[in-house]
XYZ file of C-alpha atoms in Angstrom:
343
model
C 6.163 -2.873 -23.086
C 6.242 -4.991 -20.121
C 9.652 -7.461 -19.595
C 9.572 -10.995 -17.840
C 11.137 -11.096 -14.400
C 14.404 -12.479 -16.129
C 15.093 -9.637 -18.395
C 13.774 -7.408 -15.510
C 16.714 -8.567 -13.052
C 19.069 -8.156 -15.929
C 18.372 -5.030 -17.034
C 18.498 -3.551 -13.608
C 21.939 -4.956 -13.040
C 23.181 -3.565 -16.161
C 22.147 0.031 -15.551
C 23.151 -0.291 -12.185
C 26.615 -1.071 -13.139
C 27.097 1.107 -16.063
C 25.662 3.883 -13.761
C 28.850 2.751 -11.403
C 31.812 2.246 -13.922
C 30.878 4.081 -16.955
C 31.622 1.268 -18.973
C 29.856 -1.227 -21.402
C 28.294 -4.276 -19.533
C 28.905 -7.920 -20.460
C 27.366 -10.950 -19.419
C 30.090 -12.190 -17.552
C 30.510 -8.798 -15.454
C 26.671 -9.264 -14.619
C 27.349 -13.015 -13.969
C 30.383 -12.332 -11.502
C 29.254 -9.304 -9.465
C 25.617 -9.834 -9.478
C 23.444 -12.548 -7.992
C 21.237 -13.321 -10.791
C 21.198 -16.918 -10.535
C 21.714 -17.555 -14.352
C 24.549 -18.679 -16.201
C 26.479 -16.474 -18.368
C 25.408 -17.903 -21.654
C 21.663 -17.286 -20.456
C 22.696 -13.873 -19.564
C 24.114 -13.567 -22.986
C 20.862 -14.348 -24.457
C 18.741 -12.571 -22.859
C 20.674 -8.955 -23.234
C 20.740 -9.836 -27.015
C 16.837 -9.926 -26.717
C 16.776 -6.548 -24.725
C 18.747 -5.268 -27.602
C 16.285 -6.475 -29.705
C 13.321 -4.787 -27.676
C 15.515 -1.510 -27.615
C 15.978 -1.278 -23.691
C 20.071 -1.564 -24.240
C 22.515 -1.451 -27.180
C 25.765 -2.409 -28.069
C 28.229 0.200 -28.981
C 30.759 -2.282 -30.538
C 30.595 -5.531 -31.766
C 32.596 -7.434 -29.475
C 32.199 -4.971 -26.591
C 29.366 -5.123 -23.574
C 26.099 -3.217 -23.804
C 24.694 0.297 -22.764
C 21.261 1.413 -21.706
C 19.112 3.068 -24.649
C 16.811 6.027 -23.468
C 14.129 3.387 -23.222
C 16.139 1.498 -20.862
C 16.611 4.181 -18.490
C 13.290 4.809 -18.727
C 11.869 1.596 -17.955
C 14.706 1.435 -15.259
C 13.253 4.660 -13.628
C 9.515 3.545 -14.000
C 9.670 0.314 -12.568
C 12.918 -1.009 -11.266
C 14.786 1.678 -9.237
C 15.214 1.204 -5.611
C 15.460 4.505 -3.835
C 18.015 4.636 -0.988
C 17.038 6.731 1.604
C 19.437 10.016 2.645
C 22.046 9.246 5.527
C 21.686 11.182 8.729
C 25.207 12.762 7.563
C 23.528 14.141 4.280
C 20.686 15.180 5.749
C 22.539 17.416 8.172
C 24.659 18.694 5.283
C 21.716 19.880 3.593
C 20.215 21.786 6.690
C 23.767 22.958 7.806
C 23.735 24.679 4.337
C 20.525 26.868 5.259
C 21.735 27.290 8.944
C 24.546 30.162 7.212
C 22.058 32.085 5.962
C 19.987 35.027 7.147
C 17.187 33.333 6.064
C 16.312 35.624 2.935
C 14.110 33.931 0.090
C 16.518 34.486 -2.528
C 19.501 33.035 0.283
C 17.491 30.198 0.758
C 17.348 29.344 -3.454
C 21.078 29.870 -3.624
C 21.658 27.510 -0.923
C 19.090 24.904 -2.908
C 21.216 25.043 -5.885
C 24.655 24.603 -4.194
C 23.031 21.502 -2.255
C 21.842 19.859 -5.194
C 25.033 20.101 -7.356
C 27.022 19.086 -4.333
C 25.186 15.962 -2.999
C 24.326 15.130 -6.890
C 27.331 15.914 -8.659
C 25.337 17.114 -11.658
C 24.451 20.457 -12.527
C 21.509 21.972 -10.735
C 18.495 24.757 -11.463
C 15.969 25.974 -9.005
C 13.268 28.434 -10.190
C 12.548 31.272 -8.064
C 8.854 32.319 -7.666
C 7.448 35.032 -9.967
C 7.576 38.528 -8.296
C 3.898 38.532 -8.112
C 3.954 35.180 -5.785
C 6.237 37.120 -3.528
C 4.313 38.084 -0.586
C 4.247 41.515 1.047
C 5.780 42.225 4.461
C 5.313 46.143 4.626
C 3.901 48.939 2.435
C 4.855 52.493 3.045
C 3.418 55.401 0.710
C 5.294 58.835 1.007
C 4.497 62.085 -0.264
C 6.908 63.394 -2.973
C 6.000 66.700 -4.303
C 2.733 67.890 -5.549
C 0.899 64.922 -6.800
C 3.612 62.392 -6.827
C 4.068 59.667 -4.660
C 6.661 56.862 -3.662
C 5.443 53.595 -2.909
C 7.546 51.513 -1.229
C 6.971 47.485 -1.061
C 9.136 45.586 1.330
C 8.634 41.868 0.326
C 9.330 38.830 2.592
C 11.997 37.700 0.033
C 14.134 40.802 1.414
C 13.407 42.352 -1.985
C 12.730 46.063 -1.688
C 10.258 47.484 -4.391
C 10.159 51.436 -5.083
C 7.254 52.563 -7.420
C 6.649 56.576 -8.292
C 2.852 57.236 -8.145
C 1.715 60.161 -9.835
C -1.896 62.254 -9.507
C -3.077 65.351 -10.403
C -4.097 66.627 -7.057
C -2.115 67.039 -3.810
C -2.408 64.085 -1.268
C -1.320 65.130 2.280
C 1.334 63.136 4.058
C -1.273 62.430 6.624
C -3.653 61.008 4.478
C -0.795 58.718 2.874
C 0.075 57.382 6.420
C -3.798 56.439 7.037
C -3.710 54.792 3.753
C -0.724 52.668 4.532
C -1.689 51.864 7.786
C -5.248 50.392 6.711
C -3.121 48.469 3.567
C -0.592 46.964 6.135
C -3.306 45.707 8.335
C -5.249 44.090 5.577
C -2.963 43.011 3.067
C 0.641 42.082 4.363
C 1.138 38.439 4.122
C -0.432 38.161 0.645
C 1.107 37.521 -2.352
C 0.971 40.611 -5.044
C -1.394 38.620 -7.382
C -3.949 38.252 -4.462
C -3.590 41.994 -3.656
C -4.153 43.281 -6.779
C -7.069 41.186 -8.173
C -8.775 40.257 -4.722
C -8.193 42.242 -1.746
C -7.935 45.616 -3.234
C -11.293 45.404 -4.903
C -12.778 44.108 -1.681
C -11.323 46.382 0.267
C -13.081 49.350 -2.100
C -16.318 48.112 -1.564
C -16.018 48.308 2.109
C -17.075 51.441 3.613
C -14.417 51.337 6.198
C -11.169 52.704 4.944
C -9.694 56.148 5.185
C -10.616 59.284 3.236
C -9.658 58.904 -0.565
C -8.817 54.944 -0.152
C -11.080 54.442 -3.068
C -9.610 56.798 -5.446
C -5.971 56.025 -4.466
C -6.380 52.032 -4.326
C -6.447 51.466 -7.990
C -3.286 53.379 -8.613
C -1.734 51.292 -5.587
C -2.940 48.266 -7.625
C -1.213 49.416 -10.947
C 1.951 50.152 -9.282
C 2.239 46.805 -7.897
C 1.615 45.332 -11.484
C 5.180 46.375 -12.908
C 7.236 44.273 -15.186
C 10.006 45.040 -12.977
C 8.438 42.423 -10.128
C 9.543 39.596 -12.196
C 13.634 40.085 -11.707
C 16.154 37.195 -12.506
C 14.440 34.190 -10.970
C 17.039 31.518 -12.018
C 19.415 29.675 -9.848
C 22.313 27.595 -11.457
C 25.134 25.769 -9.891
C 27.132 22.649 -10.766
C 28.141 23.447 -14.474
C 31.929 21.813 -13.380
C 29.974 18.617 -12.650
C 28.724 18.457 -16.338
C 32.461 19.041 -17.726
C 33.471 16.335 -15.562
C 30.528 13.934 -16.706
C 31.097 14.503 -20.405
C 34.588 15.262 -20.703
C 34.838 12.404 -23.014
C 31.996 13.325 -25.348
C 32.765 16.870 -26.540
C 29.711 17.449 -28.815
C 27.421 16.176 -26.339
C 29.468 18.541 -23.572
C 28.711 21.653 -25.970
C 25.209 21.243 -26.581
C 24.507 20.660 -23.004
C 26.323 23.866 -21.962
C 24.313 25.669 -24.443
C 21.515 25.011 -22.789
C 22.410 26.922 -19.641
C 22.979 29.879 -22.214
C 19.242 29.821 -23.009
C 18.189 30.990 -20.175
C 14.287 31.370 -21.413
C 14.569 27.771 -22.515
C 15.442 26.269 -18.826
C 12.653 28.913 -17.236
C 10.080 28.018 -19.574
C 11.033 24.385 -19.001
C 10.859 24.118 -15.328
C 7.807 26.678 -14.898
C 5.546 23.884 -16.353
C 6.524 21.925 -13.263
C 5.687 24.453 -10.911
C 1.745 23.315 -10.556
C 2.784 19.696 -10.865
C 3.391 17.806 -7.622
C 5.669 14.491 -7.366
C 9.313 14.106 -8.592
C 9.319 13.604 -12.706
C 12.210 12.008 -14.464
C 12.837 13.533 -18.112
C 14.995 11.509 -20.225
C 16.412 12.665 -23.110
C 14.235 13.132 -26.062
C 11.186 12.261 -24.001
C 11.539 15.920 -22.890
C 12.525 18.224 -25.720
C 14.914 17.348 -28.540
C 17.464 19.929 -26.932
C 17.711 17.231 -24.251
C 19.418 14.369 -26.008
C 22.041 12.472 -23.583
C 20.990 14.271 -20.299
C 18.232 13.364 -17.603
C 16.471 15.974 -16.002
C 14.514 15.290 -12.400
C 12.187 18.044 -11.228
C 9.944 19.044 -8.861
C 7.958 21.866 -7.326
C 8.044 23.490 -3.857
C 5.867 25.298 -1.997
C 4.853 28.370 0.255
C 2.040 26.920 2.393
C -0.230 25.001 0.149
C 0.406 27.210 -2.555
C 2.927 26.080 -5.342
C 5.722 28.827 -6.109
C 8.506 27.627 -7.977
C 10.357 24.529 -9.017
C 13.758 22.744 -8.738
C 15.770 20.037 -10.615
C 18.896 18.022 -11.215
C 20.272 18.303 -14.686
C 23.158 15.163 -15.710
C 23.979 12.102 -17.682
C 21.432 9.545 -18.236
C 23.508 6.986 -16.278
C 23.325 9.223 -13.170
C 22.702 7.554 -9.683
C 18.528 7.482 -9.607
C 18.508 5.602 -6.414
C 20.263 8.640 -4.465
C 18.978 11.548 -6.935
C 15.367 11.251 -6.599
C 15.310 10.526 -2.740
C 17.899 14.070 -2.801
C 15.354 16.273 -4.736
C 12.191 14.911 -2.778
C 13.878 15.631 0.704
C 15.443 19.117 -0.322
C 11.930 20.402 -2.006
C 10.060 19.562 1.555
C 12.717 21.184 3.322
C 12.673 24.469 1.423
C 8.898 24.037 1.246
C 9.022 24.188 5.009
C 11.412 27.102 5.256
C 9.691 29.070 2.707
C 6.277 28.727 4.732
C 7.826 29.878 7.692
C 9.617 33.012 6.182
C 6.160 34.152 4.905
C 4.516 34.213 8.281
């Protein structure tokens, strides 16, 4: 449903006043604080029409009106004016990353802190699946008889150990040669690519060390271990939810329960990993569990590869003007940093 220019101006002013003051908004307030160019009587009539159309609702018969989820949705899609982040805000974000040793997990922890602090909402950052982490170094070490220890050092800083078992003895010299051959051909690629593309291609070539074609399938299977997944969900800013919903105890309890359901959050944010752009999910247009909240989500990349997502979770009356550009700027910055880490 589209709105007339008059309805648009009034709805925009009402949403921004409610976001700012968190109190029902009346025609007198809009007339006095905003240069709408309409009389209080005309504004009053227009608010009644917006209520009939489902964009606003009166909490009490004698009070002002507040936006509905439909009203917020129209505001975000058609009316919001995005503010440019200030130089100080951009510096604050960048300084948070300069404190780190530039490991992937540290980047993602810092990202959750930055988003929560600057948005005054809760934040969620979904790290890449283990199979998308890129390999920095592989080492194969003979343990005993047919047992070999495979050490995978990942670009994220994670070190993974895998025990591989053979029915026959393999010399350490052979393992050195295979390790060197692997490092020359697969470092810098993610585990999924190594398993499914690079190792099969290397097995077809005839330039590998002796025994490589026999050993390679064991390497691929070792990389496929479930323990590559790890806990890849980073959450911050729950204290802001207490502040935002402290007068709505029932809703606060439901919202905080969301953060106990890690699988729900992980599945929810996973759907935004392949989707470019910044998405705003308002209340139940995302899921019935999300009544009363807004989630703003986007992805981040390693090079051209989409590997994770991040978002802000807060009240529907959040400051969209600042939250949307905050998420967009942070996503670009994180993508640049992770791309550099992967090289």
